[in-house]
């Protein structure tokens, strides 16, 4: 009796198993199936899991064109024109992979859903893992994802995708679990400025956080403010001030994010 072809569910679970073997915060597993058989499986190491799984099959003489790839994290994309080493998304297309199932999307706003977009544009069929498996992946990659939604102060920086609004949590310090929530909003396509919401105030004319003596004197405070690249502002809570500097804004058409630095000061 011929062996039964591997099911989508089985291949997804195999990819998660490869993911669980990974060291480090960023865990990725990938499985390649050709004509119903698993021909490559790998976790992220020095090379990305998707590339390793495909190259493993190719090294064994398998013709991978027309195959299906299962990956726990969306394939990366080229971030620079003329990039010497092809991104995983480009590599999959060049290898002739015709179907890709994705377990989760990259939390980095510079990359998020760009892998899906590239594959879809190249007529690769893209599907998602089932939700219960997606939730397992989210838990396994919690530390990797957390850096894009939360940081521990008192000093640091963050980057969020703000097109549909975003909230970023700043923990006051490693010894102080209290948090401030920085809320950001989109001002429009191509605009190099961003909305900040809460109890907030702009701080013009300063060049660094040390130039801000008493944050409470920086008012008037209001429910929102507009900040351009390079400008400073203050988020005020009942127990602390979070000083921010907007360092970069991307406002489309393909990439959307606001990047910022912050410094926490407790209120007396």
Tab-separated table of C-alpha atoms in Angstrom:
chain	number	residue	atom	x	y	z
A	1	UNK	CA	0.000	0.000	0.000
A	2	UNK	CA	1.339	3.443	-0.938
A	3	UNK	CA	1.846	5.886	1.961
A	4	UNK	CA	-0.857	8.529	2.347
A	5	UNK	CA	0.127	12.074	1.263
A	6	UNK	CA	0.908	14.324	4.225
A	7	UNK	CA	-2.032	16.568	5.144
A	8	UNK	CA	-1.860	20.341	5.475
A	9	UNK	CA	-2.479	19.967	9.195
A	10	UNK	CA	0.362	17.483	9.629
A	11	UNK	CA	2.775	19.693	7.683
A	12	UNK	CA	1.798	22.761	9.742
A	13	UNK	CA	2.436	20.856	12.958
A	14	UNK	CA	5.801	19.646	11.614
A	15	UNK	CA	6.761	23.270	10.928
A	16	UNK	CA	5.873	24.170	14.524
A	17	UNK	CA	7.990	21.259	15.760
A	18	UNK	CA	10.950	22.653	13.788
A	19	UNK	CA	10.205	26.071	15.281
A	20	UNK	CA	10.279	24.660	18.812
A	21	UNK	CA	13.837	23.415	18.253
A	22	UNK	CA	15.152	26.935	17.555
A	23	UNK	CA	17.403	28.777	19.979
A	24	UNK	CA	17.094	32.517	20.443
A	25	UNK	CA	14.078	34.807	20.506
A	26	UNK	CA	13.142	34.596	16.820
A	27	UNK	CA	11.846	31.095	16.181
A	28	UNK	CA	10.840	29.950	12.682
A	29	UNK	CA	10.108	26.514	11.298
A	30	UNK	CA	9.489	25.512	7.680
A	31	UNK	CA	8.453	22.335	5.878
A	32	UNK	CA	8.503	21.713	2.125
A	33	UNK	CA	6.068	19.246	0.576
A	34	UNK	CA	6.275	18.045	-3.041
A	35	UNK	CA	3.678	15.668	-4.469
A	36	UNK	CA	2.347	14.932	-1.004
A	37	UNK	CA	5.713	14.035	0.534
A	38	UNK	CA	7.838	16.001	3.001
A	39	UNK	CA	11.137	16.639	1.222
A	40	UNK	CA	12.642	19.304	3.473
A	41	UNK	CA	12.221	20.566	7.047
A	42	UNK	CA	14.270	23.087	8.987
A	43	UNK	CA	14.297	25.631	11.777
A	44	UNK	CA	15.906	29.043	11.746
A	45	UNK	CA	19.616	28.938	12.444
A	46	UNK	CA	22.358	30.894	10.711
A	47	UNK	CA	20.146	30.739	7.604
A	48	UNK	CA	16.423	31.254	7.320
A	49	UNK	CA	14.271	28.177	7.710
A	50	UNK	CA	12.470	28.454	4.355
A	51	UNK	CA	15.710	28.648	2.375
A	52	UNK	CA	17.257	25.788	4.332
A	53	UNK	CA	14.259	23.481	3.772
A	54	UNK	CA	14.282	24.124	0.020
A	55	UNK	CA	18.050	23.784	-0.353
A	56	UNK	CA	17.916	20.540	1.643
A	57	UNK	CA	15.482	19.100	-0.898
A	58	UNK	CA	17.454	20.407	-3.867
A	59	UNK	CA	20.654	18.877	-2.479
A	60	UNK	CA	18.863	15.524	-2.388
A	61	UNK	CA	17.968	15.852	-6.064
A	62	UNK	CA	14.310	16.737	-5.523
A	63	UNK	CA	12.644	18.959	-8.110
A	64	UNK	CA	10.903	21.494	-5.892
A	65	UNK	CA	9.032	23.423	-8.602
A	66	UNK	CA	5.311	23.299	-7.897
A	67	UNK	CA	5.848	22.433	-4.230
A	68	UNK	CA	4.077	23.735	-1.125
A	69	UNK	CA	5.935	25.462	1.696
A	70	UNK	CA	4.639	25.692	5.263
A	71	UNK	CA	6.331	28.386	7.358
A	72	UNK	CA	5.546	29.611	10.857
A	73	UNK	CA	6.574	33.204	9.979
A	74	UNK	CA	5.917	35.003	6.712
A	75	UNK	CA	8.927	34.969	4.354
A	76	UNK	CA	11.220	37.987	4.526
A	77	UNK	CA	11.438	40.479	1.651
A	78	UNK	CA	14.210	42.476	0.011
A	79	UNK	CA	14.810	45.654	2.012
A	80	UNK	CA	17.356	47.249	-0.314
A	81	UNK	CA	17.417	47.642	-4.091
A	82	UNK	CA	19.896	45.236	-5.644
A	83	UNK	CA	20.144	43.153	-2.467
A	84	UNK	CA	22.854	40.540	-3.124
A	85	UNK	CA	21.289	37.633	-1.249
A	86	UNK	CA	17.691	37.062	-2.313
A	87	UNK	CA	15.055	37.391	0.379
A	88	UNK	CA	13.071	34.271	1.218
A	89	UNK	CA	10.018	35.590	-0.640
A	90	UNK	CA	12.061	36.131	-3.814
A	91	UNK	CA	13.868	32.806	-3.336
A	92	UNK	CA	10.543	30.943	-3.117
A	93	UNK	CA	9.331	32.508	-6.340
A	94	UNK	CA	12.587	31.745	-8.150
A	95	UNK	CA	12.451	28.139	-6.914
A	96	UNK	CA	8.976	27.725	-8.386
A	97	UNK	CA	7.075	27.197	-5.125
A	98	UNK	CA	3.392	27.539	-6.026
A	99	UNK	CA	1.671	27.468	-2.633
A	100	UNK	CA	2.721	28.914	0.743
A	101	UNK	CA	0.956	28.543	4.092
A	102	UNK	CA	1.901	31.138	6.718
A	103	UNK	CA	1.572	30.679	10.461
A	104	UNK	CA	2.053	34.310	11.528
A	105	UNK	CA	2.957	37.703	10.107
A	106	UNK	CA	6.101	39.607	10.963
A	107	UNK	CA	5.512	42.051	13.850
A	108	UNK	CA	8.153	44.399	12.432
A	109	UNK	CA	6.118	47.193	10.776
A	110	UNK	CA	8.832	47.567	8.140
A	111	UNK	CA	8.174	44.011	6.970
A	112	UNK	CA	4.667	43.107	8.140
A	113	UNK	CA	2.642	41.425	5.348
A	114	UNK	CA	5.249	42.420	2.765
A	115	UNK	CA	6.095	38.742	2.284
A	116	UNK	CA	2.426	37.970	1.656
A	117	UNK	CA	2.216	40.898	-0.746
A	118	UNK	CA	5.256	39.827	-2.779
A	119	UNK	CA	4.110	36.214	-3.086
A	120	UNK	CA	0.572	37.205	-3.990
A	121	UNK	CA	1.829	39.579	-6.692
A	122	UNK	CA	3.865	36.708	-8.169
A	123	UNK	CA	0.749	34.494	-8.392
A	124	UNK	CA	1.805	32.216	-5.553
A	125	UNK	CA	-1.230	30.894	-3.669
A	126	UNK	CA	-0.951	32.138	-0.081
A	127	UNK	CA	-2.982	30.739	2.807
A	128	UNK	CA	-2.926	30.967	6.615
A	129	UNK	CA	-2.416	28.256	9.227
A	130	UNK	CA	-5.521	27.271	11.185
A	131	UNK	CA	-6.191	29.625	14.090
A	132	UNK	CA	-5.380	27.154	16.870
A	133	UNK	CA	-1.927	26.565	15.367
A	134	UNK	CA	-1.479	30.296	14.812
A	135	UNK	CA	-2.092	30.853	18.532
A	136	UNK	CA	0.591	28.274	19.407
A	137	UNK	CA	3.049	30.155	17.206
A	138	UNK	CA	2.183	33.485	18.825
A	139	UNK	CA	3.000	32.059	22.262
A	140	UNK	CA	6.290	30.534	21.075
A	141	UNK	CA	7.404	33.829	19.509
A	142	UNK	CA	6.142	36.043	22.317
A	143	UNK	CA	9.564	37.511	23.138
A	144	UNK	CA	10.266	38.288	19.481
A	145	UNK	CA	6.913	40.013	19.021
A	146	UNK	CA	6.968	41.860	22.327
A	147	UNK	CA	9.738	44.199	21.209
A	148	UNK	CA	7.378	45.735	18.659
A	149	UNK	CA	4.601	46.452	21.172
A	150	UNK	CA	6.394	46.964	24.486
A	151	UNK	CA	9.755	48.025	25.952
A	152	UNK	CA	11.207	48.283	29.440
A	153	UNK	CA	12.460	51.744	30.406
A	154	UNK	CA	13.472	54.077	31.684
A	155	UNK	CA	15.122	54.711	28.305
A	156	UNK	CA	14.662	53.044	24.957
A	157	UNK	CA	12.949	53.165	21.616
A	158	UNK	CA	10.159	51.602	19.646
A	159	UNK	CA	8.635	51.225	16.213
A	160	UNK	CA	4.945	50.635	15.474
A	161	UNK	CA	2.722	50.358	12.430
A	162	UNK	CA	0.427	53.355	12.858
A	163	UNK	CA	-1.749	53.317	9.742
A	164	UNK	CA	-4.743	51.936	11.646
A	165	UNK	CA	-3.682	53.371	14.995
A	166	UNK	CA	-1.248	51.745	17.435
A	167	UNK	CA	-0.577	51.534	21.155
A	168	UNK	CA	2.922	50.949	22.518
A	169	UNK	CA	3.528	50.053	26.164
A	170	UNK	CA	6.500	51.460	28.072
A	171	UNK	CA	7.275	49.774	31.394
A	172	UNK	CA	8.845	52.315	33.716
A	173	UNK	CA	11.859	50.145	34.561
A	174	UNK	CA	12.904	46.554	35.161
A	175	UNK	CA	12.085	47.043	38.859
A	176	UNK	CA	8.868	49.020	38.314
A	177	UNK	CA	6.122	47.085	36.487
A	178	UNK	CA	3.892	50.110	35.961
A	179	UNK	CA	3.336	51.082	32.335
A	180	UNK	CA	2.442	54.082	30.199
A	181	UNK	CA	0.591	53.544	26.934
A	182	UNK	CA	1.705	55.651	23.989
A	183	UNK	CA	-1.039	55.943	21.382
A	184	UNK	CA	-0.171	56.876	17.809
A	185	UNK	CA	-2.377	57.776	14.840
A	186	UNK	CA	-2.014	58.141	11.073
A	187	UNK	CA	-2.208	61.606	9.470
A	188	UNK	CA	-2.403	60.574	5.815
A	189	UNK	CA	-0.489	59.152	2.879
A	190	UNK	CA	2.984	60.620	2.497
A	191	UNK	CA	2.780	62.853	5.582
A	192	UNK	CA	5.976	62.963	7.632
A	193	UNK	CA	4.026	63.663	10.802
A	194	UNK	CA	2.017	61.620	13.260
A	195	UNK	CA	-0.762	62.058	15.814
A	196	UNK	CA	-0.082	61.249	19.464
A	197	UNK	CA	-3.088	60.743	21.738
A	198	UNK	CA	-3.596	60.861	25.495
A	199	UNK	CA	-2.636	63.657	27.861
A	200	UNK	CA	0.071	65.073	25.615
A	201	UNK	CA	2.057	68.195	24.768
A	202	UNK	CA	4.565	69.238	22.125
A	203	UNK	CA	8.013	70.420	23.233
A	204	UNK	CA	9.451	72.716	20.533
A	205	UNK	CA	13.002	73.986	20.133
A	206	UNK	CA	14.763	71.293	22.206
A	207	UNK	CA	17.551	69.068	20.910
A	208	UNK	CA	17.613	66.312	23.537
A	209	UNK	CA	15.700	64.955	26.508
A	210	UNK	CA	18.151	66.689	28.845
A	211	UNK	CA	16.918	70.034	27.492
A	212	UNK	CA	13.518	69.302	29.069
A	213	UNK	CA	13.690	70.419	32.697
A	214	UNK	CA	10.168	70.156	34.104
A	215	UNK	CA	7.966	68.148	31.715
A	216	UNK	CA	4.830	69.436	33.435
A	217	UNK	CA	5.754	72.952	32.361
A	218	UNK	CA	5.743	71.978	28.687
A	219	UNK	CA	1.982	72.456	28.291
A	220	UNK	CA	-0.622	73.262	27.385
A	221	UNK	CA	-1.499	69.548	27.448
A	222	UNK	CA	-4.325	68.282	25.293
A	223	UNK	CA	-5.982	65.104	24.054
A	224	UNK	CA	-3.769	64.909	20.958
A	225	UNK	CA	-0.732	66.504	19.357
A	226	UNK	CA	0.985	66.427	15.988
A	227	UNK	CA	4.674	65.570	15.820
A	228	UNK	CA	6.944	65.777	12.786
A	229	UNK	CA	10.128	63.773	12.294
A	230	UNK	CA	12.759	65.020	14.738
A	231	UNK	CA	10.276	66.689	17.105
A	232	UNK	CA	9.783	66.081	20.821
A	233	UNK	CA	6.685	65.592	22.920
A	234	UNK	CA	5.465	64.473	26.348
A	235	UNK	CA	2.916	61.846	27.352
A	236	UNK	CA	1.652	62.588	30.877
A	237	UNK	CA	0.155	60.014	33.255
A	238	UNK	CA	-0.834	60.335	36.902
A	239	UNK	CA	2.522	58.964	38.051
A	240	UNK	CA	5.016	59.642	35.268
A	241	UNK	CA	5.989	61.561	32.158
A	242	UNK	CA	7.230	59.780	29.047
A	243	UNK	CA	9.341	62.062	26.876
A	244	UNK	CA	9.432	61.081	23.207
A	245	UNK	CA	11.340	62.032	20.094
A	246	UNK	CA	9.991	60.938	16.711
A	247	UNK	CA	12.994	59.728	14.708
A	248	UNK	CA	11.408	58.394	11.504
A	249	UNK	CA	7.997	58.126	9.854
A	250	UNK	CA	6.996	56.038	6.848
A	251	UNK	CA	3.552	56.851	5.477
A	252	UNK	CA	3.036	54.640	2.447
A	253	UNK	CA	2.320	53.592	-0.106
A	254	UNK	CA	3.698	50.200	0.977
A	255	UNK	CA	5.301	50.712	4.394
A	256	UNK	CA	3.792	52.470	7.410
A	257	UNK	CA	5.501	53.054	10.751
A	258	UNK	CA	6.540	55.613	13.336
A	259	UNK	CA	9.880	55.097	15.072
A	260	UNK	CA	10.683	56.942	18.282
A	261	UNK	CA	12.941	57.189	21.322
A	262	UNK	CA	11.589	57.574	24.845
A	263	UNK	CA	12.671	58.460	28.374
A	264	UNK	CA	10.561	57.889	31.500
A	265	UNK	CA	10.526	60.362	34.372
A	266	UNK	CA	8.522	59.637	37.489
A	267	UNK	CA	6.402	62.442	38.902
A	268	UNK	CA	7.419	63.773	42.322
